[in-house]
């Protein structure tokens, strides 16, 4: 009995595995088609300084799947990496971001654009050289680009990756550590990182309006970040209560639904223009 039951369980397990494997294969095949078919888009989410100034915007990848609709990166980035497609997709993102940046500079807009780079992307041979030539070809200034790397990459990246980041920063590209507070940080190493700012993960921000402990933690992290000479940006800021706490703490900038959701480029530009004429967060300056 127990044996038969065990067999059935193994069978069921294999079926689930097969379903997952099939699903994964379909995803990789669709991603391959998406690159050629122009199904990717970039959404733009502003970063606002506490003064009210919008100095940067993060470009977030979206995939408009012809049958399944809009797909968020959490659903396909991992598959793209496993399927060996992250280089092409990452290059598309960079090219798209640099084109927007060049356009904004042409229109007299000074915002920086921040792009996410996954550890596997950065570890690819020639990544830094390719990035440098993409910047050069785009005609956009290196100073207008920021790259966001993960805390784990920052802490465990190879010497080659660190050297690459250092050179990139010397060229004028800004560097941020993303989702800070979700990984393991080696504080001795953090102080030597070639970075400009640290983005505090939204899990750190979530409870600051209600919890004194959460406030203490964020206050300490911001003090640490400032002490090392970096800027602190809060992620996932969703309400005015959190905003008030972050202002009191001295956080440099905020990003989140309380400022704006990610938008397509036209909507972002309209939003920006609206603010200059006295937008909703003007009064907060
Ligand atoms: P991330 O870089 O930490 O980006 C912030 C994520 O939080 C975005 O999710 C954004 O839509 C979401 N978000 C922004 N404000 C709020 C808020 O107030 N509340 C909440 N709950 N969420 C907020 P998204 O766009 O789904 O991206 C998820 C992750 O996917 C990103 O996290 C980033 O790690 C990765 N990603 C996005 N675009 C790219 C890309 O082009 N390349 C790579 N390698 N990774 C990317
Ligand atoms: Mg990011
Ligand atoms: Mg983040
Ligand atoms: Mg995050």
mmCIF file of C-alpha atoms and ligand atoms in Angstrom:
data_model
loop_
_atom_site.group_PDB
_atom_site.id
_atom_site.type_symbol
_atom_site.label_atom_id
_atom_site.label_comp_id
_atom_site.label_asym_id
_atom_site.label_seq_id
_atom_site.Cartn_x
_atom_site.Cartn_y
_atom_site.Cartn_z
ATOM 1 C CA UNK A 1 0.000 0.000 0.000
ATOM 2 C CA UNK A 2 2.581 2.449 1.135
ATOM 3 C CA UNK A 3 4.668 1.527 -1.892
ATOM 4 C CA UNK A 4 1.832 2.129 -4.334
ATOM 5 C CA UNK A 5 1.087 5.422 -2.656
ATOM 6 C CA UNK A 6 4.728 6.420 -2.883
ATOM 7 C CA UNK A 7 4.753 5.558 -6.586
ATOM 8 C CA UNK A 8 1.680 7.671 -7.194
ATOM 9 C CA UNK A 9 3.306 10.555 -5.379
ATOM 10 C CA UNK A 10 6.444 10.274 -7.488
ATOM 11 C CA UNK A 11 4.272 10.193 -10.583
ATOM 12 C CA UNK A 12 2.402 13.283 -9.542
ATOM 13 C CA UNK A 13 5.684 14.987 -8.730
ATOM 14 C CA UNK A 14 7.038 14.154 -12.184
ATOM 15 C CA UNK A 15 3.908 15.541 -13.818
ATOM 16 C CA UNK A 16 4.286 18.790 -11.933
ATOM 17 C CA UNK A 17 7.948 18.910 -12.935
ATOM 18 C CA UNK A 18 7.056 18.292 -16.567
ATOM 19 C CA UNK A 19 4.435 21.004 -16.506
ATOM 20 C CA UNK A 20 6.944 23.432 -15.020
ATOM 21 C CA UNK A 21 9.606 22.441 -17.539
ATOM 22 C CA UNK A 22 7.174 22.811 -20.418
ATOM 23 C CA UNK A 23 5.999 26.163 -19.150
ATOM 24 C CA UNK A 24 9.618 27.275 -18.878
ATOM 25 C CA UNK A 25 10.392 26.153 -22.429
ATOM 26 C CA UNK A 26 7.377 28.006 -23.770
ATOM 27 C CA UNK A 27 8.491 31.120 -21.873
ATOM 28 C CA UNK A 28 11.987 30.932 -23.359
ATOM 29 C CA UNK A 29 10.625 30.404 -26.856
ATOM 30 C CA UNK A 30 8.258 33.354 -26.444
ATOM 31 C CA UNK A 31 11.102 35.519 -25.132
ATOM 32 C CA UNK A 32 13.192 34.702 -28.180
ATOM 33 C CA UNK A 33 10.328 35.827 -30.390
ATOM 34 C CA UNK A 34 9.757 38.911 -28.233
ATOM 35 C CA UNK A 35 13.250 40.216 -28.912
ATOM 36 C CA UNK A 36 12.704 40.089 -32.674
ATOM 37 C CA UNK A 37 9.067 41.109 -32.487
ATOM 38 C CA UNK A 38 9.598 44.327 -30.580
ATOM 39 C CA UNK A 39 7.421 43.230 -27.673
ATOM 40 C CA UNK A 40 9.511 44.907 -24.962
ATOM 41 C CA UNK A 41 8.811 48.329 -23.522
ATOM 42 C CA UNK A 42 10.369 50.507 -20.879
ATOM 43 C CA UNK A 43 8.261 52.024 -18.116
ATOM 44 C CA UNK A 44 9.573 55.101 -16.323
ATOM 45 C CA UNK A 45 9.262 55.821 -12.608
ATOM 46 C CA UNK A 46 10.504 59.152 -11.270
ATOM 47 C CA UNK A 47 12.809 59.622 -8.290
ATOM 48 C CA UNK A 48 12.093 62.807 -6.385
ATOM 49 C CA UNK A 49 14.488 64.677 -4.163
ATOM 50 C CA UNK A 50 13.033 65.923 -0.909
ATOM 51 C CA UNK A 51 13.186 69.417 -2.415
ATOM 52 C CA UNK A 52 10.559 68.271 -4.920
ATOM 53 C CA UNK A 53 13.035 68.169 -7.791
ATOM 54 C CA UNK A 54 12.846 65.163 -10.104
ATOM 55 C CA UNK A 55 16.467 64.391 -10.839
ATOM 56 C CA UNK A 56 16.243 60.810 -11.999
ATOM 57 C CA UNK A 57 13.917 58.200 -13.382
ATOM 58 C CA UNK A 58 14.200 54.429 -13.269
ATOM 59 C CA UNK A 59 13.560 52.504 -16.470
ATOM 60 C CA UNK A 60 11.663 49.285 -15.738
ATOM 61 C CA UNK A 61 11.293 46.526 -18.305
ATOM 62 C CA UNK A 62 7.849 45.460 -19.508
ATOM 63 C CA UNK A 63 6.913 42.725 -21.941
ATOM 64 C CA UNK A 64 3.738 43.113 -23.958
ATOM 65 C CA UNK A 65 2.951 39.465 -24.661
ATOM 66 C CA UNK A 66 0.581 39.156 -27.649
ATOM 67 C CA UNK A 67 -1.677 36.593 -25.924
ATOM 68 C CA UNK A 68 -0.960 36.878 -22.206
ATOM 69 C CA UNK A 69 -0.843 40.669 -21.980
ATOM 70 C CA UNK A 70 1.565 42.837 -20.013
ATOM 71 C CA UNK A 71 4.233 40.817 -18.180
ATOM 72 C CA UNK A 72 6.280 42.167 -15.271
ATOM 73 C CA UNK A 73 10.023 41.445 -15.007
ATOM 74 C CA UNK A 74 9.538 39.191 -11.982
ATOM 75 C CA UNK A 75 7.849 36.738 -14.317
ATOM 76 C CA UNK A 76 10.471 36.506 -17.039
ATOM 77 C CA UNK A 77 13.915 37.899 -16.081
ATOM 78 C CA UNK A 78 14.958 34.648 -14.417
ATOM 79 C CA UNK A 79 13.845 32.612 -17.459
ATOM 80 C CA UNK A 80 15.711 35.013 -19.725
ATOM 81 C CA UNK A 81 18.868 34.445 -17.693
ATOM 82 C CA UNK A 82 18.461 30.672 -17.638
ATOM 83 C CA UNK A 83 17.752 30.624 -21.371
ATOM 84 C CA UNK A 84 20.838 32.683 -22.174
ATOM 85 C CA UNK A 85 18.746 35.619 -23.427
ATOM 86 C CA UNK A 86 19.568 38.225 -20.806
ATOM 87 C CA UNK A 87 22.400 39.724 -22.824
ATOM 88 C CA UNK A 88 20.180 40.539 -25.782
ATOM 89 C CA UNK A 89 17.346 41.771 -23.600
ATOM 90 C CA UNK A 90 19.735 43.785 -21.448
ATOM 91 C CA UNK A 91 21.252 45.378 -24.531
ATOM 92 C CA UNK A 92 17.777 46.271 -25.752
ATOM 93 C CA UNK A 93 17.054 47.963 -22.415
ATOM 94 C CA UNK A 94 20.306 49.931 -22.502
ATOM 95 C CA UNK A 95 19.833 50.988 -26.101
ATOM 96 C CA UNK A 96 16.245 52.051 -25.422
ATOM 97 C CA UNK A 97 17.222 53.962 -22.282
ATOM 98 C CA UNK A 98 20.094 55.753 -24.002
ATOM 99 C CA UNK A 99 17.809 56.746 -26.895
ATOM 100 C CA UNK A 100 15.344 58.269 -24.430
ATOM 101 C CA UNK A 101 18.177 59.998 -22.601
ATOM 102 C CA UNK A 102 19.522 61.510 -25.826
ATOM 103 C CA UNK A 103 16.005 62.725 -26.651
ATOM 104 C CA UNK A 104 15.518 64.285 -23.220
ATOM 105 C CA UNK A 105 18.839 66.118 -23.432
ATOM 106 C CA UNK A 106 17.834 67.374 -26.867
ATOM 107 C CA UNK A 107 14.626 68.702 -25.337
ATOM 108 C CA UNK A 108 16.508 70.420 -22.509
ATOM 109 C CA UNK A 109 15.574 67.906 -19.796
ATOM 110 C CA UNK A 110 18.315 67.072 -17.299
ATOM 111 C CA UNK A 111 17.001 63.877 -15.651
ATOM 112 C CA UNK A 112 19.248 60.870 -15.250
ATOM 113 C CA UNK A 113 17.980 57.455 -16.290
ATOM 114 C CA UNK A 114 18.661 54.469 -14.037
ATOM 115 C CA UNK A 115 18.746 50.935 -15.427
ATOM 116 C CA UNK A 116 18.830 47.592 -13.605
ATOM 117 C CA UNK A 117 21.681 45.244 -14.398
ATOM 118 C CA UNK A 118 21.500 41.687 -13.061
ATOM 119 C CA UNK A 119 24.622 39.971 -11.698
ATOM 120 C CA UNK A 120 24.602 37.423 -14.532
ATOM 121 C CA UNK A 121 24.436 40.246 -17.068
ATOM 122 C CA UNK A 122 27.409 42.013 -15.578
ATOM 123 C CA UNK A 123 29.471 38.853 -15.309
ATOM 124 C CA UNK A 124 29.282 38.300 -19.080
ATOM 125 C CA UNK A 125 32.589 38.698 -20.870
ATOM 126 C CA UNK A 126 32.827 42.079 -22.556
ATOM 127 C CA UNK A 127 29.888 43.573 -20.676
ATOM 128 C CA UNK A 128 31.694 46.776 -19.719
ATOM 129 C CA UNK A 129 33.229 47.319 -23.154
ATOM 130 C CA UNK A 130 29.861 46.835 -24.793
ATOM 131 C CA UNK A 131 28.200 49.253 -22.408
ATOM 132 C CA UNK A 132 30.875 51.820 -23.141
ATOM 133 C CA UNK A 133 30.373 51.529 -26.894
ATOM 134 C CA UNK A 134 26.583 51.642 -26.562
ATOM 135 C CA UNK A 135 26.972 54.924 -24.675
ATOM 136 C CA UNK A 136 29.376 56.300 -27.265
ATOM 137 C CA UNK A 137 27.092 55.332 -30.183
ATOM 138 C CA UNK A 138 24.015 56.803 -28.532
ATOM 139 C CA UNK A 139 25.354 60.340 -28.365
ATOM 140 C CA UNK A 140 23.909 60.560 -24.833
ATOM 141 C CA UNK A 141 26.223 61.740 -22.053
ATOM 142 C CA UNK A 142 27.589 59.054 -19.699
ATOM 143 C CA UNK A 143 26.643 61.364 -16.803
ATOM 144 C CA UNK A 144 22.991 60.850 -17.684
ATOM 145 C CA UNK A 145 23.144 57.110 -17.085
ATOM 146 C CA UNK A 146 22.927 55.329 -13.761
ATOM 147 C CA UNK A 147 23.133 51.597 -13.268
ATOM 148 C CA UNK A 148 21.530 49.747 -10.395
ATOM 149 C CA UNK A 149 23.306 46.669 -9.104
ATOM 150 C CA UNK A 150 22.190 44.243 -6.437
ATOM 151 C CA UNK A 151 23.530 44.257 -2.913
ATOM 152 C CA UNK A 152 24.811 40.712 -3.422
ATOM 153 C CA UNK A 153 26.730 41.661 -6.552
ATOM 154 C CA UNK A 154 28.196 44.642 -4.741
ATOM 155 C CA UNK A 155 29.315 42.405 -1.885
ATOM 156 C CA UNK A 156 30.374 39.301 -3.798
ATOM 157 C CA UNK A 157 31.285 40.621 -7.235
ATOM 158 C CA UNK A 158 34.637 39.530 -8.649
ATOM 159 C CA UNK A 159 37.610 41.875 -8.791
ATOM 160 C CA UNK A 160 37.007 42.171 -12.545
ATOM 161 C CA UNK A 161 33.445 43.341 -11.972
ATOM 162 C CA UNK A 162 34.565 45.818 -9.312
ATOM 163 C CA UNK A 163 37.255 47.174 -11.623
ATOM 164 C CA UNK A 164 34.670 47.471 -14.401
ATOM 165 C CA UNK A 165 32.357 49.421 -12.119
ATOM 166 C CA UNK A 166 35.204 51.676 -11.033
ATOM 167 C CA UNK A 167 36.101 52.502 -14.656
ATOM 168 C CA UNK A 168 32.487 53.065 -15.566
ATOM 169 C CA UNK A 169 32.094 55.480 -12.689
ATOM 170 C CA UNK A 170 35.266 57.287 -13.743
ATOM 171 C CA UNK A 171 33.574 57.763 -17.141
ATOM 172 C CA UNK A 172 30.733 59.552 -15.355
ATOM 173 C CA UNK A 173 28.141 56.778 -15.096
ATOM 174 C CA UNK A 174 26.448 56.830 -11.686
ATOM 175 C CA UNK A 175 26.128 53.604 -9.728
ATOM 176 C CA UNK A 176 23.487 52.630 -7.188
ATOM 177 C CA UNK A 177 23.067 49.611 -4.965
ATOM 178 C CA UNK A 178 19.470 48.423 -5.343
ATOM 179 C CA UNK A 179 17.205 46.721 -2.795
ATOM 180 C CA UNK A 180 19.636 47.451 0.031
ATOM 181 C CA UNK A 181 18.675 45.641 3.212
ATOM 182 C CA UNK A 182 17.473 42.419 1.595
ATOM 183 C CA UNK A 183 20.846 40.684 1.262
ATOM 184 C CA UNK A 184 23.910 40.309 3.398
ATOM 185 C CA UNK A 185 26.172 43.312 3.500
ATOM 186 C CA UNK A 186 29.799 43.408 4.380
ATOM 187 C CA UNK A 187 30.101 46.904 5.779
ATOM 188 C CA UNK A 188 33.871 46.954 5.361
ATOM 189 C CA UNK A 189 33.357 46.320 1.671
ATOM 190 C CA UNK A 190 30.476 48.775 1.318
ATOM 191 C CA UNK A 191 32.742 51.648 2.279
ATOM 192 C CA UNK A 192 35.089 50.884 -0.607
ATOM 193 C CA UNK A 193 32.421 50.397 -3.264
ATOM 194 C CA UNK A 194 32.566 52.709 -6.293
ATOM 195 C CA UNK A 195 28.978 53.881 -5.875
ATOM 196 C CA UNK A 196 26.981 57.095 -5.664
ATOM 197 C CA UNK A 197 23.831 56.033 -3.883
ATOM 198 C CA UNK A 198 22.106 53.296 -1.995
ATOM 199 C CA UNK A 199 18.452 52.447 -2.566
ATOM 200 C CA UNK A 200 16.740 51.221 0.599
ATOM 201 C CA UNK A 201 14.452 48.304 -0.184
ATOM 202 C CA UNK A 202 10.760 48.859 0.264
ATOM 203 C CA UNK A 203 10.579 46.200 2.988
ATOM 204 C CA UNK A 204 12.635 48.587 5.155
ATOM 205 C CA UNK A 205 10.319 51.492 4.336
ATOM 206 C CA UNK A 206 6.958 49.732 4.688
ATOM 207 C CA UNK A 207 6.327 50.208 8.421
ATOM 208 C CA UNK A 208 8.145 53.465 9.168
ATOM 209 C CA UNK A 209 4.952 55.470 9.587
ATOM 210 C CA UNK A 210 3.651 53.094 12.275
ATOM 211 C CA UNK A 211 6.653 51.516 13.960
ATOM 212 C CA UNK A 212 9.314 53.282 16.010
ATOM 213 C CA UNK A 213 11.650 50.309 15.520
ATOM 214 C CA UNK A 214 11.268 50.494 11.746
ATOM 215 C CA UNK A 215 12.023 54.235 11.923
ATOM 216 C CA UNK A 216 15.107 53.642 14.061
ATOM 217 C CA UNK A 217 16.376 51.082 11.580
ATOM 218 C CA UNK A 218 15.911 53.331 8.547
ATOM 219 C CA UNK A 219 17.376 56.301 10.425
ATOM 220 C CA UNK A 220 20.485 54.242 11.196
ATOM 221 C CA UNK A 221 20.849 52.973 7.648
ATOM 222 C CA UNK A 222 20.522 56.491 6.230
ATOM 223 C CA UNK A 223 23.134 57.743 8.730
ATOM 224 C CA UNK A 224 25.465 54.910 7.696
ATOM 225 C CA UNK A 225 24.961 55.614 3.997
ATOM 226 C CA UNK A 226 25.601 59.334 4.523
ATOM 227 C CA UNK A 227 28.579 58.615 6.734
ATOM 228 C CA UNK A 228 30.186 56.702 3.897
ATOM 229 C CA UNK A 229 29.574 59.622 1.548
ATOM 230 C CA UNK A 230 26.697 58.159 -0.467
ATOM 231 C CA UNK A 231 23.142 59.328 -1.051
ATOM 232 C CA UNK A 232 20.134 57.453 0.322
ATOM 233 C CA UNK A 233 17.066 56.806 -1.838
ATOM 234 C CA UNK A 234 13.950 55.194 -0.373
ATOM 235 C CA UNK A 235 12.096 52.676 -2.547
ATOM 236 C CA UNK A 236 8.425 51.749 -2.438
ATOM 237 C CA UNK A 237 7.251 54.944 -0.762
ATOM 238 C CA UNK A 238 3.486 54.656 -0.936
ATOM 239 C CA UNK A 239 2.024 57.313 1.336
ATOM 240 C CA UNK A 240 2.461 60.732 2.864
ATOM 241 C CA UNK A 241 3.158 59.306 6.331
ATOM 242 C CA UNK A 242 6.237 57.491 5.053
ATOM 243 C CA UNK A 243 7.245 60.579 3.097
ATOM 244 C CA UNK A 244 7.115 62.766 6.226
ATOM 245 C CA UNK A 245 9.259 60.318 8.201
ATOM 246 C CA UNK A 246 11.836 60.107 5.397
ATOM 247 C CA UNK A 247 12.015 63.890 5.188
ATOM 248 C CA UNK A 248 12.575 64.138 8.958
ATOM 249 C CA UNK A 249 15.257 61.447 8.796
ATOM 250 C CA UNK A 250 17.094 63.276 6.025
ATOM 251 C CA UNK A 251 16.743 60.709 3.253
ATOM 252 C CA UNK A 252 17.851 62.330 -0.018
ATOM 253 C CA UNK A 253 15.249 61.090 -2.466
ATOM 254 C CA UNK A 254 12.160 58.913 -2.734
ATOM 255 C CA UNK A 255 10.690 56.634 -5.348
ATOM 256 C CA UNK A 256 7.300 54.964 -5.154
ATOM 257 C CA UNK A 257 3.599 55.169 -5.798
ATOM 258 C CA UNK A 258 3.323 58.247 -3.535
ATOM 259 C CA UNK A 259 5.315 60.157 -6.159
ATOM 260 C CA UNK A 260 4.205 58.316 -9.302
ATOM 261 C CA UNK A 261 3.717 54.827 -10.683
ATOM 262 C CA UNK A 262 5.871 53.599 -13.538
ATOM 263 C CA UNK A 263 4.522 55.143 -16.786
ATOM 264 C CA UNK A 264 5.216 54.947 -20.482
ATOM 265 C CA UNK A 265 7.512 57.638 -21.810
ATOM 266 C CA UNK A 266 4.782 59.955 -23.114
ATOM 267 C CA UNK A 267 2.959 59.821 -19.782
ATOM 268 C CA UNK A 268 6.189 60.456 -17.884
ATOM 269 C CA UNK A 269 7.012 63.504 -19.991
ATOM 270 C CA UNK A 270 3.471 64.846 -19.550
ATOM 271 C CA UNK A 271 3.706 64.243 -15.791
ATOM 272 C CA UNK A 272 7.012 66.097 -15.659
ATOM 273 C CA UNK A 273 5.656 69.025 -17.658
ATOM 274 C CA UNK A 274 2.605 69.168 -15.373
ATOM 275 C CA UNK A 275 4.815 69.441 -12.307
ATOM 276 C CA UNK A 276 6.784 72.331 -13.663
ATOM 277 C CA UNK A 277 3.485 74.151 -13.991
ATOM 278 C CA UNK A 278 2.698 73.424 -10.368
ATOM 279 C CA UNK A 279 2.176 69.681 -10.063
ATOM 280 C CA UNK A 280 0.864 67.838 -7.010
ATOM 281 C CA UNK A 281 4.146 67.614 -5.132
ATOM 282 C CA UNK A 282 5.209 71.194 -5.756
ATOM 283 C CA UNK A 283 4.074 72.229 -2.316
ATOM 284 C CA UNK A 284 6.437 69.750 -0.736
ATOM 285 C CA UNK A 285 9.582 71.555 -1.865
HETATM 286 P P1 LIG B 1 13.554 47.186 -8.589
HETATM 287 O O1 LIG B 1 14.688 47.608 -9.424
HETATM 288 O O2 LIG B 1 13.729 47.226 -7.115
HETATM 289 O O3 LIG B 1 12.354 48.117 -9.056
HETATM 290 C C1 LIG B 1 11.345 48.581 -8.212
HETATM 291 C C2 LIG B 1 10.100 47.735 -8.308
HETATM 292 O O4 LIG B 1 9.151 48.178 -7.350
HETATM 293 C C3 LIG B 1 9.389 47.851 -9.659
HETATM 294 O O5 LIG B 1 8.761 46.604 -9.930
HETATM 295 C C4 LIG B 1 8.349 48.926 -9.383
HETATM 296 O O6 LIG B 1 7.244 48.886 -10.261
HETATM 297 C C5 LIG B 1 7.958 48.576 -7.984
HETATM 298 N N1 LIG B 1 7.462 49.738 -7.228
HETATM 299 C C6 LIG B 1 7.731 51.041 -7.436
HETATM 300 N N2 LIG B 1 7.125 51.819 -6.512
HETATM 301 C C7 LIG B 1 6.450 50.987 -5.704
HETATM 302 C C8 LIG B 1 5.625 51.198 -4.545
HETATM 303 O O7 LIG B 1 5.393 52.308 -4.074
HETATM 304 N N3 LIG B 1 5.105 50.081 -3.959
HETATM 305 C C9 LIG B 1 5.336 48.815 -4.448
HETATM 306 N N4 LIG B 1 4.776 47.793 -3.827
HETATM 307 N N5 LIG B 1 6.117 48.598 -5.528
HETATM 308 C C10 LIG B 1 6.667 49.663 -6.142
HETATM 309 P P2 LIG B 1 8.874 45.897 -11.355
HETATM 310 O O8 LIG B 1 8.806 46.917 -12.431
HETATM 311 O O9 LIG B 1 7.916 44.770 -11.357
HETATM 312 O O10 LIG B 1 10.344 45.334 -11.359
HETATM 313 C C11 LIG B 1 10.740 44.302 -10.470
HETATM 314 C C12 LIG B 1 12.228 44.074 -10.512
HETATM 315 O O11 LIG B 1 12.627 43.547 -11.773
HETATM 316 C C13 LIG B 1 13.038 45.344 -10.353
HETATM 317 O O12 LIG B 1 13.107 45.680 -8.994
HETATM 318 C C14 LIG B 1 14.357 44.923 -10.939
HETATM 319 O O13 LIG B 1 15.129 44.221 -10.000
HETATM 320 C C15 LIG B 1 13.938 43.951 -12.044
HETATM 321 N N6 LIG B 1 14.018 44.644 -13.347
HETATM 322 C C16 LIG B 1 13.187 45.569 -13.874
HETATM 323 N N7 LIG B 1 13.601 45.978 -15.096
HETATM 324 C C17 LIG B 1 14.759 45.299 -15.343
HETATM 325 C C18 LIG B 1 15.699 45.280 -16.434
HETATM 326 O O14 LIG B 1 15.580 46.018 -17.424
HETATM 327 N N8 LIG B 1 16.764 44.429 -16.319
HETATM 328 C C19 LIG B 1 16.945 43.636 -15.218
HETATM 329 N N9 LIG B 1 18.017 42.843 -15.192
HETATM 330 N N10 LIG B 1 16.092 43.639 -14.188
HETATM 331 C C20 LIG B 1 15.019 44.452 -14.237
HETATM 332 MG MG1 LIG B 2 15.984 49.007 -9.492
HETATM 333 MG MG1 LIG B 3 14.895 48.164 -5.962
HETATM 334 MG MG1 LIG B 4 13.039 46.263 -4.817
#
